[in-house]
PDB file of C-alpha atoms in Angstrom:
ATOM      1  CA  SER A  14      -0.006  -0.085   0.032  1.00 46.00           C
ATOM      2  CA  ASP A  15       0.976   3.494  -0.150  1.00 45.00           C
ATOM      3  CA  VAL A  16       0.611   4.247   3.465  1.00 45.00           C
ATOM      4  CA  TYR A  17       3.211   1.137   4.279  1.00 50.00           C
ATOM      5  CA  LYS A  18       5.382   2.363   0.873  1.00 54.00           C
ATOM      6  CA  ARG A  19       5.938   5.738   2.811  1.00 54.00           C
ATOM      7  CA  GLN A  20       6.849   4.325   6.175  1.00 57.00           C
ATOM      8  CA  GLU A  21       9.852   2.436   4.434  1.00 61.00           C
ATOM      9  CA  ASN A  22      11.152   5.607   3.105  1.00 63.00           C
ATOM     10  CA  ASP A  23      10.883   7.401   6.623  1.00 76.00           C
ATOM     11  CA  SER A  24      13.104   5.940   8.826  1.00 83.00           C
ATOM     12  CA  SER A  25      11.061   7.930  11.877  1.00 88.00           C
ATOM     13  CA  LEU A  26       7.680   6.453  11.119  1.00 88.00           C
ATOM     14  CA  MET A  27       9.477   2.560  10.185  1.00 88.00           C
ATOM     15  CA  GLN A  28      10.555   2.717  13.868  1.00 90.00           C
ATOM     16  CA  ILE A  29       7.159   3.448  15.116  1.00 90.00           C
ATOM     17  CA  THR A  30       5.987   0.508  12.868  1.00 88.00           C
ATOM     18  CA  MET A  31       8.595  -1.991  14.060  1.00 91.00           C
ATOM     19  CA  GLN A  32       7.564  -0.871  18.001  1.00 93.00           C
ATOM     20  CA  ALA A  33       4.076  -1.258  17.408  1.00 93.00           C
ATOM     21  CA  THR A  34       4.289  -4.630  15.508  1.00 92.00           C
ATOM     22  CA  TYR A  35       6.588  -5.794  18.699  1.00 94.00           C
ATOM     23  CA  HIS A  36       4.107  -5.005  21.344  1.00 94.00           C
ATOM     24  CA  SER A  37       0.878  -6.370  19.201  1.00 93.00           C
ATOM     25  CA  ILE A  38       2.702  -9.657  18.560  1.00 94.00           C
ATOM     26  CA  GLU A  39       1.603 -11.414  22.009  1.00 92.00           C
ATOM     27  CA  PHE A  40      -2.180 -10.642  20.787  1.00 92.00           C
ATOM     28  CA  ALA A  41      -1.857 -11.990  17.349  1.00 91.00           C
ATOM     29  CA  GLU A  42      -2.583 -15.607  18.497  1.00 89.00           C
ATOM     30  CA  ASN A  43      -5.918 -15.923  16.147  1.00 88.00           C
ATOM     31  CA  ILE A  44      -3.480 -14.718  12.930  1.00 88.00           C
ATOM     32  CA  PHE A  45      -0.748 -16.896  13.617  1.00 85.00           C
ATOM     33  CA  GLY A  46      -3.005 -20.140  14.640  1.00 76.00           C
ATOM     34  CA  LYS A  47      -4.313 -19.995  11.525  1.00 76.00           C
ATOM     35  CA  GLY A  48      -1.223 -19.960   9.513  1.00 78.00           C
ATOM     36  CA  GLU A  49      -1.769 -16.260   8.593  1.00 82.00           C
ATOM     37  CA  GLY A  50       1.225 -15.169  10.641  1.00 86.00           C
ATOM     38  CA  GLY A  51       3.398 -15.304   7.502  1.00 88.00           C
ATOM     39  CA  VAL A  52       2.919 -11.856   5.773  1.00 88.00           C
ATOM     40  CA  ILE A  53       4.428 -10.417   9.084  1.00 90.00           C
ATOM     41  CA  ILE A  54       7.501 -12.230   9.724  1.00 93.00           C
ATOM     42  CA  GLU A  55       8.464 -11.841   5.588  1.00 92.00           C
ATOM     43  CA  ARG A  56       7.709  -8.077   6.217  1.00 90.00           C
ATOM     44  CA  ILE A  57       9.969  -8.195   9.536  1.00 93.00           C
ATOM     45  CA  ILE A  58      12.709 -10.186   7.942  1.00 94.00           C
ATOM     46  CA  LYS A  59      12.795  -7.218   4.923  1.00 91.00           C
ATOM     47  CA  HIS A  60      13.391  -4.796   7.074  1.00 91.00           C
ATOM     48  CA  GLY A  61      16.631  -6.628   9.061  1.00 92.00           C
ATOM     49  CA  LEU A  62      18.875  -4.775   7.070  1.00 91.00           C
ATOM     50  CA  ASN A  63      17.235  -1.683   6.767  1.00 92.00           C
ATOM     51  CA  SER A  64      20.103   1.586   7.133  1.00 91.00           C
ATOM     52  CA  ASP A  65      18.511   2.611  10.373  1.00 93.00           C
ATOM     53  CA  GLU A  66      20.116   0.697  13.350  1.00 94.00           C
ATOM     54  CA  GLU A  67      16.827   1.273  15.391  1.00 95.00           C
ATOM     55  CA  VAL A  68      14.612  -0.111  12.744  1.00 95.00           C
ATOM     56  CA  ARG A  69      17.096  -2.990  12.707  1.00 96.00           C
ATOM     57  CA  LYS A  70      17.107  -3.577  16.829  1.00 96.00           C
ATOM     58  CA  LYS A  71      13.378  -3.761  16.388  1.00 96.00           C
ATOM     59  CA  THR A  72      13.729  -6.369  13.881  1.00 96.00           C
ATOM     60  CA  MET A  73      15.405  -8.377  15.953  1.00 97.00           C
ATOM     61  CA  MET A  74      13.381  -8.175  18.920  1.00 97.00           C
ATOM     62  CA  CYS A  75      10.204  -8.905  16.892  1.00 97.00           C
ATOM     63  CA  LEU A  76      11.707 -12.211  15.452  1.00 97.00           C
ATOM     64  CA  ALA A  77      12.494 -13.154  19.023  1.00 97.00           C
ATOM     65  CA  GLU A  78       9.121 -12.517  20.222  1.00 97.00           C
ATOM     66  CA  ILE A  79       7.409 -14.120  17.528  1.00 96.00           C
ATOM     67  CA  ILE A  80       9.852 -17.376  18.343  1.00 96.00           C
ATOM     68  CA  ARG A  81       8.783 -16.835  21.822  1.00 96.00           C
ATOM     69  CA  CYS A  82       5.186 -16.494  21.316  1.00 94.00           C
ATOM     70  CA  TYR A  83       4.573 -18.934  18.674  1.00 94.00           C
ATOM     71  CA  TYR A  84       7.477 -21.511  17.955  1.00 94.00           C
ATOM     72  CA  ASP A  85       5.374 -24.085  16.046  1.00 89.00           C
ATOM     73  CA  SER A  86       4.409 -21.267  13.453  1.00 89.00           C
ATOM     74  CA  VAL A  87       8.052 -20.590  12.263  1.00 93.00           C
ATOM     75  CA  ASP A  88       9.125 -23.337  10.671  1.00 92.00           C
ATOM     76  CA  LYS A  89       8.788 -22.087   6.948  1.00 92.00           C
ATOM     77  CA  TYR A  90      10.334 -19.184   7.774  1.00 93.00           C
ATOM     78  CA  MET A  91      13.912 -20.469   9.734  1.00 94.00           C
ATOM     79  CA  ALA A  92      16.037 -20.350   6.846  1.00 94.00           C
ATOM     80  CA  PRO A  93      15.603 -16.942   5.986  1.00 95.00           C
ATOM     81  CA  ILE A  94      15.502 -16.076   9.854  1.00 96.00           C
ATOM     82  CA  SER A  95      18.783 -17.977   9.992  1.00 96.00           C
ATOM     83  CA  GLU A  96      20.497 -16.302   7.146  1.00 96.00           C
ATOM     84  CA  LEU A  97      19.608 -12.757   8.203  1.00 97.00           C
ATOM     85  CA  THR A  98      20.389 -12.941  12.130  1.00 97.00           C
ATOM     86  CA  SER A  99      24.088 -14.561  11.166  1.00 96.00           C
ATOM     87  CA  LYS A 100      24.847 -11.944   8.402  1.00 96.00           C
ATOM     88  CA  ILE A 101      23.867  -9.656  11.532  1.00 96.00           C
ATOM     89  CA  ILE A 102      25.908 -11.043  13.825  1.00 96.00           C
ATOM     90  CA  LYS A 103      29.133 -11.597  11.659  1.00 94.00           C
ATOM     91  CA  GLU A 104      28.762  -8.079   9.963  1.00 95.00           C
ATOM     92  CA  ASP A 105      26.346  -5.442  11.565  1.00 95.00           C
ATOM     93  CA  ASP A 106      28.864  -2.416  13.036  1.00 92.00           C
ATOM     94  CA  ASP A 107      25.967  -1.717  15.837  1.00 94.00           C
ATOM     95  CA  GLU A 108      26.748  -3.670  18.731  1.00 93.00           C
ATOM     96  CA  GLU A 109      23.152  -3.917  20.163  1.00 95.00           C
ATOM     97  CA  VAL A 110      22.013  -5.400  16.859  1.00 96.00           C
ATOM     98  CA  ALA A 111      24.069  -7.889  16.402  1.00 96.00           C
ATOM     99  CA  THR A 112      23.711  -9.086  20.065  1.00 96.00           C
ATOM    100  CA  LEU A 113      19.703  -9.040  19.549  1.00 97.00           C
ATOM    101  CA  ALA A 114      20.322 -11.030  16.713  1.00 97.00           C
ATOM    102  CA  ILE A 115      22.001 -13.668  19.187  1.00 97.00           C
ATOM    103  CA  GLU A 116      19.272 -13.509  21.370  1.00 97.00           C
ATOM    104  CA  VAL A 117      16.872 -14.333  18.866  1.00 98.00           C
ATOM    105  CA  TRP A 118      18.706 -17.900  18.950  1.00 98.00           C
ATOM    106  CA  CYS A 119      18.848 -17.609  22.706  1.00 98.00           C
ATOM    107  CA  THR A 120      15.158 -17.378  22.576  1.00 98.00           C
ATOM    108  CA  VAL A 121      15.037 -20.633  20.424  1.00 98.00           C
ATOM    109  CA  CYS A 122      17.279 -22.801  22.696  1.00 98.00           C
ATOM    110  CA  GLU A 123      14.864 -21.567  25.854  1.00 97.00           C
ATOM    111  CA  GLY A 124      11.712 -22.813  23.697  1.00 96.00           C
ATOM    112  CA  GLU A 125      13.440 -25.964  22.958  1.00 97.00           C
ATOM    113  CA  ILE A 126      14.704 -26.678  26.433  1.00 97.00           C
ATOM    114  CA  GLU A 127      11.230 -25.983  27.455  1.00 95.00           C
ATOM    115  CA  ILE A 128      10.105 -28.498  25.269  1.00 95.00           C
ATOM    116  CA  TYR A 129      12.269 -31.259  26.287  1.00 93.00           C
ATOM    117  CA  LYS A 130      11.644 -30.773  29.906  1.00 92.00           C
ATOM    118  CA  ARG A 131       7.620 -30.383  29.673  1.00 91.00           C
ATOM    119  CA  LYS A 132       7.081 -32.828  26.542  1.00 88.00           C
ATOM    120  CA  ASN A 133      10.390 -35.090  26.634  1.00 89.00           C
ATOM    121  CA  GLY A 134      10.714 -33.481  23.380  1.00 86.00           C
ATOM    122  CA  GLU A 135       7.331 -34.138  21.774  1.00 90.00           C
ATOM    123  CA  GLY A 136       6.736 -31.286  19.134  1.00 89.00           C
ATOM    124  CA  CYS A 137      10.053 -30.012  19.295  1.00 94.00           C
ATOM    125  CA  MET A 138      11.333 -28.580  15.656  1.00 95.00           C
ATOM    126  CA  ASN A 139      14.966 -29.140  16.614  1.00 96.00           C
ATOM    127  CA  TYR A 140      15.944 -26.046  15.129  1.00 96.00           C
ATOM    128  CA  ILE A 141      19.185 -25.682  16.741  1.00 97.00           C
ATOM    129  CA  LYS A 142      20.135 -29.657  16.247  1.00 96.00           C
ATOM    130  CA  ASP A 143      19.686 -28.875  12.383  1.00 95.00           C
ATOM    131  CA  ASN A 144      21.851 -26.014  12.506  1.00 95.00           C
ATOM    132  CA  LYS A 145      24.374 -27.084  15.221  1.00 96.00           C
ATOM    133  CA  GLU A 146      27.405 -27.219  13.008  1.00 96.00           C
ATOM    134  CA  SER A 147      27.107 -23.562  11.765  1.00 96.00           C
ATOM    135  CA  LEU A 148      25.565 -21.972  15.059  1.00 97.00           C
ATOM    136  CA  ILE A 149      28.518 -23.689  17.047  1.00 97.00           C
ATOM    137  CA  GLN A 150      31.335 -22.049  14.638  1.00 97.00           C
ATOM    138  CA  LEU A 151      29.349 -18.868  14.912  1.00 96.00           C
ATOM    139  CA  VAL A 152      29.080 -18.302  19.010  1.00 96.00           C
ATOM    140  CA  LEU A 153      32.791 -19.366  19.555  1.00 97.00           C
ATOM    141  CA  TRP A 154      33.771 -16.619  16.824  1.00 95.00           C
ATOM    142  CA  CYS A 155      31.744 -14.291  18.525  1.00 94.00           C
ATOM    143  CA  ILE A 156      33.441 -15.340  21.788  1.00 93.00           C
ATOM    144  CA  SER A 157      36.338 -14.727  20.247  1.00 90.00           C
ATOM    145  CA  CYS A 158      35.601 -11.424  19.259  1.00 85.00           C
ATOM    146  CA  SER A 159      35.225 -10.497  22.699  1.00 76.00           C
ATOM    147  CA  GLN A 160      36.807  -6.549  23.733  1.00 76.00           C
ATOM    148  CA  ILE A 161      36.840  -7.048  27.421  1.00 75.00           C
ATOM    149  CA  ASP A 162      40.084  -5.481  29.168  1.00 73.00           C
ATOM    150  CA  GLU A 163      41.746  -7.294  31.940  1.00 72.00           C
ATOM    151  CA  ASP A 164      40.814  -4.391  34.574  1.00 71.00           C
ATOM    152  CA  ASP A 165      37.061  -4.825  33.723  1.00 69.00           C
ATOM    153  CA  GLU A 166      35.237  -5.895  36.870  1.00 63.00           C
ATOM    154  CA  ILE A 167      32.032  -6.659  35.500  1.00 64.00           C
ATOM    155  CA  ALA A 168      31.335  -8.152  31.864  1.00 67.00           C
ATOM    156  CA  HIS A 169      29.474  -5.827  29.610  1.00 78.00           C
ATOM    157  CA  TRP A 170      26.315  -7.620  27.476  1.00 85.00           C
ATOM    158  CA  ASN A 171      27.420  -7.929  24.127  1.00 88.00           C
ATOM    159  CA  ARG A 172      27.380 -10.073  20.713  1.00 89.00           C
ATOM    160  CA  SER A 173      30.600 -12.264  22.962  1.00 88.00           C
ATOM    161  CA  THR A 174      28.749 -12.470  26.096  1.00 90.00           C
ATOM    162  CA  ALA A 175      25.542 -13.095  24.423  1.00 94.00           C
ATOM    163  CA  SER A 176      27.188 -16.066  22.439  1.00 95.00           C
ATOM    164  CA  GLY A 177      28.811 -17.100  25.518  1.00 93.00           C
ATOM    165  CA  CYS A 178      25.249 -17.529  27.403  1.00 95.00           C
ATOM    166  CA  CYS A 179      23.860 -19.209  23.791  1.00 97.00           C
ATOM    167  CA  LEU A 180      26.633 -21.405  23.925  1.00 97.00           C
ATOM    168  CA  SER A 181      25.147 -22.477  27.205  1.00 97.00           C
ATOM    169  CA  LEU A 182      21.827 -22.840  26.313  1.00 98.00           C
ATOM    170  CA  MET A 183      22.717 -25.019  23.273  1.00 98.00           C
ATOM    171  CA  ALA A 184      24.648 -27.362  25.441  1.00 97.00           C
ATOM    172  CA  GLN A 185      21.596 -27.961  27.304  1.00 97.00           C
ATOM    173  CA  ILE A 186      20.062 -29.481  23.765  1.00 97.00           C
ATOM    174  CA  LEU A 187      23.027 -30.945  22.199  1.00 97.00           C
ATOM    175  CA  GLY A 188      24.549 -32.599  24.957  1.00 96.00           C
ATOM    176  CA  ASP A 189      27.755 -34.455  24.093  1.00 96.00           C
ATOM    177  CA  ASP A 190      27.620 -33.013  20.273  1.00 96.00           C
ATOM    178  CA  ILE A 191      28.852 -30.085  21.454  1.00 97.00           C
ATOM    179  CA  ILE A 192      31.843 -30.941  23.373  1.00 95.00           C
ATOM    180  CA  GLN A 193      34.515 -31.462  20.321  1.00 94.00           C
ATOM    181  CA  PRO A 194      34.133 -28.198  18.451  1.00 95.00           C
ATOM    182  CA  VAL A 195      34.193 -26.515  21.935  1.00 96.00           C
ATOM    183  CA  ILE A 196      37.073 -28.496  23.336  1.00 94.00           C
ATOM    184  CA  GLU A 197      39.170 -27.600  20.059  1.00 93.00           C
ATOM    185  CA  PHE A 198      38.030 -24.247  20.459  1.00 95.00           C
ATOM    186  CA  ALA A 199      39.375 -23.983  23.997  1.00 93.00           C
ATOM    187  CA  GLU A 200      42.755 -26.213  23.632  1.00 91.00           C
ATOM    188  CA  GLY A 201      43.519 -23.410  20.739  1.00 91.00           C
ATOM    189  CA  LYS A 202      43.264 -20.762  23.442  1.00 92.00           C
ATOM    190  CA  ILE A 203      44.025 -22.004  26.437  1.00 90.00           C
ATOM    191  CA  SER A 204      47.576 -23.471  24.986  1.00 87.00           C
ATOM    192  CA  ASN A 205      49.030 -19.895  24.664  1.00 82.00           C
ATOM    193  CA  PRO A 206      50.993 -19.079  26.865  1.00 78.00           C
ATOM    194  CA  THR A 207      51.566 -15.522  26.406  1.00 81.00           C
ATOM    195  CA  GLU A 208      47.991 -14.278  25.866  1.00 88.00           C
ATOM    196  CA  TRP A 209      45.727 -13.990  29.030  1.00 92.00           C
ATOM    197  CA  ARG A 210      42.529 -13.094  26.940  1.00 91.00           C
ATOM    198  CA  ASP A 211      43.118 -16.331  24.870  1.00 93.00           C
ATOM    199  CA  LYS A 212      42.884 -18.409  28.016  1.00 93.00           C
ATOM    200  CA  TYR A 213      40.409 -16.226  29.589  1.00 92.00           C
ATOM    201  CA  LEU A 214      37.995 -16.754  26.374  1.00 93.00           C
ATOM    202  CA  GLY A 215      39.246 -20.842  26.541  1.00 94.00           C
ATOM    203  CA  LEU A 216      37.915 -21.192  29.930  1.00 94.00           C
ATOM    204  CA  LEU A 217      34.643 -19.248  29.267  1.00 93.00           C
ATOM    205  CA  ALA A 218      33.740 -21.553  26.237  1.00 95.00           C
ATOM    206  CA  LEU A 219      34.393 -25.058  28.905  1.00 94.00           C
ATOM    207  CA  GLY A 220      32.524 -23.579  31.752  1.00 94.00           C
ATOM    208  CA  ALA A 221      29.832 -22.892  29.477  1.00 95.00           C
ATOM    209  CA  ILE A 222      28.921 -26.287  28.355  1.00 95.00           C
ATOM    210  CA  LEU A 223      29.227 -28.239  31.619  1.00 93.00           C
ATOM    211  CA  GLU A 224      25.441 -28.450  32.185  1.00 93.00           C
ATOM    212  CA  GLY A 225      23.807 -30.683  29.108  1.00 93.00           C
ATOM    213  CA  PRO A 226      26.672 -33.302  27.885  1.00 94.00           C
ATOM    214  CA  THR A 227      26.951 -36.612  29.891  1.00 93.00           C
ATOM    215  CA  LYS A 228      29.532 -37.082  32.827  1.00 89.00           C
ATOM    216  CA  GLU A 229      31.181 -39.845  31.450  1.00 91.00           C
ATOM    217  CA  LYS A 230      31.690 -37.999  28.175  1.00 92.00           C
ATOM    218  CA  LEU A 231      32.789 -34.780  29.934  1.00 89.00           C
ATOM    219  CA  ASN A 232      35.067 -36.864  32.057  1.00 87.00           C
ATOM    220  CA  GLU A 233      36.864 -38.852  29.090  1.00 88.00           C
ATOM    221  CA  ILE A 234      37.513 -35.241  27.163  1.00 86.00           C
ATOM    222  CA  LEU A 235      38.043 -33.004  30.552  1.00 84.00           C
ATOM    223  CA  GLY A 236      40.063 -35.307  33.184  1.00 80.00           C
ATOM    224  CA  PRO A 237      43.243 -35.549  31.192  1.00 81.00           C
ATOM    225  CA  ALA A 238      43.239 -31.567  30.803  1.00 82.00           C
ATOM    226  CA  MET A 239      42.605 -30.777  34.671  1.00 82.00           C
ATOM    227  CA  GLN A 240      46.016 -30.526  35.905  1.00 83.00           C
ATOM    228  CA  ALA A 241      46.731 -28.342  33.100  1.00 85.00           C
ATOM    229  CA  ILE A 242      43.943 -25.774  33.863  1.00 88.00           C
ATOM    230  CA  ILE A 243      44.489 -26.134  37.739  1.00 86.00           C
ATOM    231  CA  GLY A 244      47.957 -24.799  36.816  1.00 88.00           C
ATOM    232  CA  LEU A 245      46.385 -21.574  35.703  1.00 91.00           C
ATOM    233  CA  PHE A 246      45.455 -20.698  39.195  1.00 89.00           C
ATOM    234  CA  THR A 247      49.073 -19.397  39.150  1.00 91.00           C
ATOM    235  CA  ASP A 248      48.651 -17.133  36.010  1.00 92.00           C
ATOM    236  CA  GLU A 249      50.007 -13.941  36.323  1.00 92.00           C
ATOM    237  CA  SER A 250      46.579 -12.509  34.571  1.00 91.00           C
ATOM    238  CA  ARG A 251      43.968 -11.717  37.483  1.00 91.00           C
ATOM    239  CA  LYS A 252      41.159 -12.420  34.884  1.00 90.00           C
ATOM    240  CA  VAL A 253      42.615 -15.609  34.079  1.00 92.00           C
ATOM    241  CA  ARG A 254      43.203 -16.548  37.647  1.00 92.00           C
ATOM    242  CA  GLU A 255      39.456 -15.448  38.722  1.00 91.00           C
ATOM    243  CA  THR A 256      37.684 -17.270  35.347  1.00 91.00           C
ATOM    244  CA  VAL A 257      39.704 -20.621  36.478  1.00 92.00           C
ATOM    245  CA  ALA A 258      37.971 -20.575  39.810  1.00 91.00           C
ATOM    246  CA  TRP A 259      34.910 -19.445  38.342  1.00 92.00           C
ATOM    247  CA  PHE A 260      35.173 -22.793  35.852  1.00 90.00           C
ATOM    248  CA  PHE A 261      36.118 -25.034  38.745  1.00 88.00           C
ATOM    249  CA  SER A 262      32.481 -23.765  40.708  1.00 89.00           C
ATOM    250  CA  LYS A 263      31.062 -24.543  37.526  1.00 90.00           C
ATOM    251  CA  ILE A 264      32.213 -27.790  37.530  1.00 87.00           C
ATOM    252  CA  ALA A 265      31.319 -28.417  41.747  1.00 84.00           C
ATOM    253  CA  GLN A 266      27.639 -27.373  40.490  1.00 86.00           C
ATOM    254  CA  ASN A 267      27.075 -29.805  37.142  1.00 82.00           C
ATOM    255  CA  GLN A 268      30.032 -32.408  36.729  1.00 75.00           C
ATOM    256  CA  ALA A 269      31.131 -32.509  40.660  1.00 76.00           C
ATOM    257  CA  GLU A 270      32.667 -36.499  39.772  1.00 74.00           C
ATOM    258  CA  ILE A 271      35.002 -34.722  37.207  1.00 73.00           C
ATOM    259  CA  ILE A 272      36.780 -32.784  39.986  1.00 69.00           C
ATOM    260  CA  GLY A 273      36.032 -35.380  42.925  1.00 62.00           C
ATOM    261  CA  ASN A 274      38.389 -37.997  42.914  1.00 61.00           C
ATOM    262  CA  GLU A 275      41.980 -38.801  44.422  1.00 55.00           C
ATOM    263  CA  THR A 276      44.079 -37.458  41.330  1.00 61.00           C
ATOM    264  CA  VAL A 277      42.103 -33.990  41.230  1.00 60.00           C
ATOM    265  CA  PHE A 278      40.442 -32.977  44.511  1.00 53.00           C
ATOM    266  CA  PRO A 279      43.893 -32.862  46.548  1.00 54.00           C
ATOM    267  CA  THR A 280      45.433 -30.248  44.074  1.00 61.00           C
ATOM    268  CA  LEU A 281      42.584 -27.774  44.767  1.00 58.00           C
ATOM    269  CA  TYR A 282      43.336 -26.900  48.152  1.00 58.00           C
TER     270      TYR A 282
END
C-alpha cells in the first residue's frame, strides 16, 4: 500500500511501525494460529538490513518475540531468519543489533529446552540440532571477538557475552555433540602461554558447556586436562585466575565427579 511504502522511506515512521508490531505480537494468536502470520514475518525479515539501526534492533526484537510466542508457526521461515541473523551477527557495525540477533537464537534454545522438559521433546522442531554445526562455529567466533579489558570488573552485555549465554543454552540441547568443537576451540586458546585473553576465552567456553553433556563424556575429555587447567590458578593475569575459579565452581555445581577424585581434588586446596 501507499502508506506502507511511505513508512519504508521514513525511518522514524518505520521505527514506530516496528515498535507497534513488537507490542502487538503477543496478541496475534488468531493470526498465527490460522497459519496467516507469514506476511507479518516476511515484512519483519525484510527490514532486518534496514539502514536505520533502530529499525534493525526492533526487527530482531520482533523475531525473538514471534519465536517465543509462536514457535510452532515459524518452521517455514527459519531458513531466512537464520540467514539474516547470521549476517547481522557477523557484519553489523552496531553492537546492540548484533547482540539482539544472538538473542533470537537464545530464544529458540529456551523454547526447545522447555519442550524437552515439559513434553520430553514431543513437538520440538529441532532448529538447534539441525543448525548445530554453523551455530556452534558462529557463537565461538563471537566469543573470540571479545573486547574485554583485563581491568573490567563486570562483563558487558554484547555479542560476545550473549554468545557465551547462547552456547550454554545450546549445550543443554546438544549434550555430548557440543563437546568436541568447543574443546578444540578451548585447547587452541588455553595453550597460548602469553596471551591472557585467549586463556580467559577458552575457559569461558569450557565453563559454558558443563550443563548438558553426560558426565562420562565430559570426564573422558576434560579429565586429562584438569592438571593443566589447575595450573592456571597461578597465571599472572588476575582475570585468568578469577575465571579458573569460576570454571571449577561450575564443575562443582554440574559435574562434581570430574574433580571429586583422588587425583584432582587434593590439588584444589
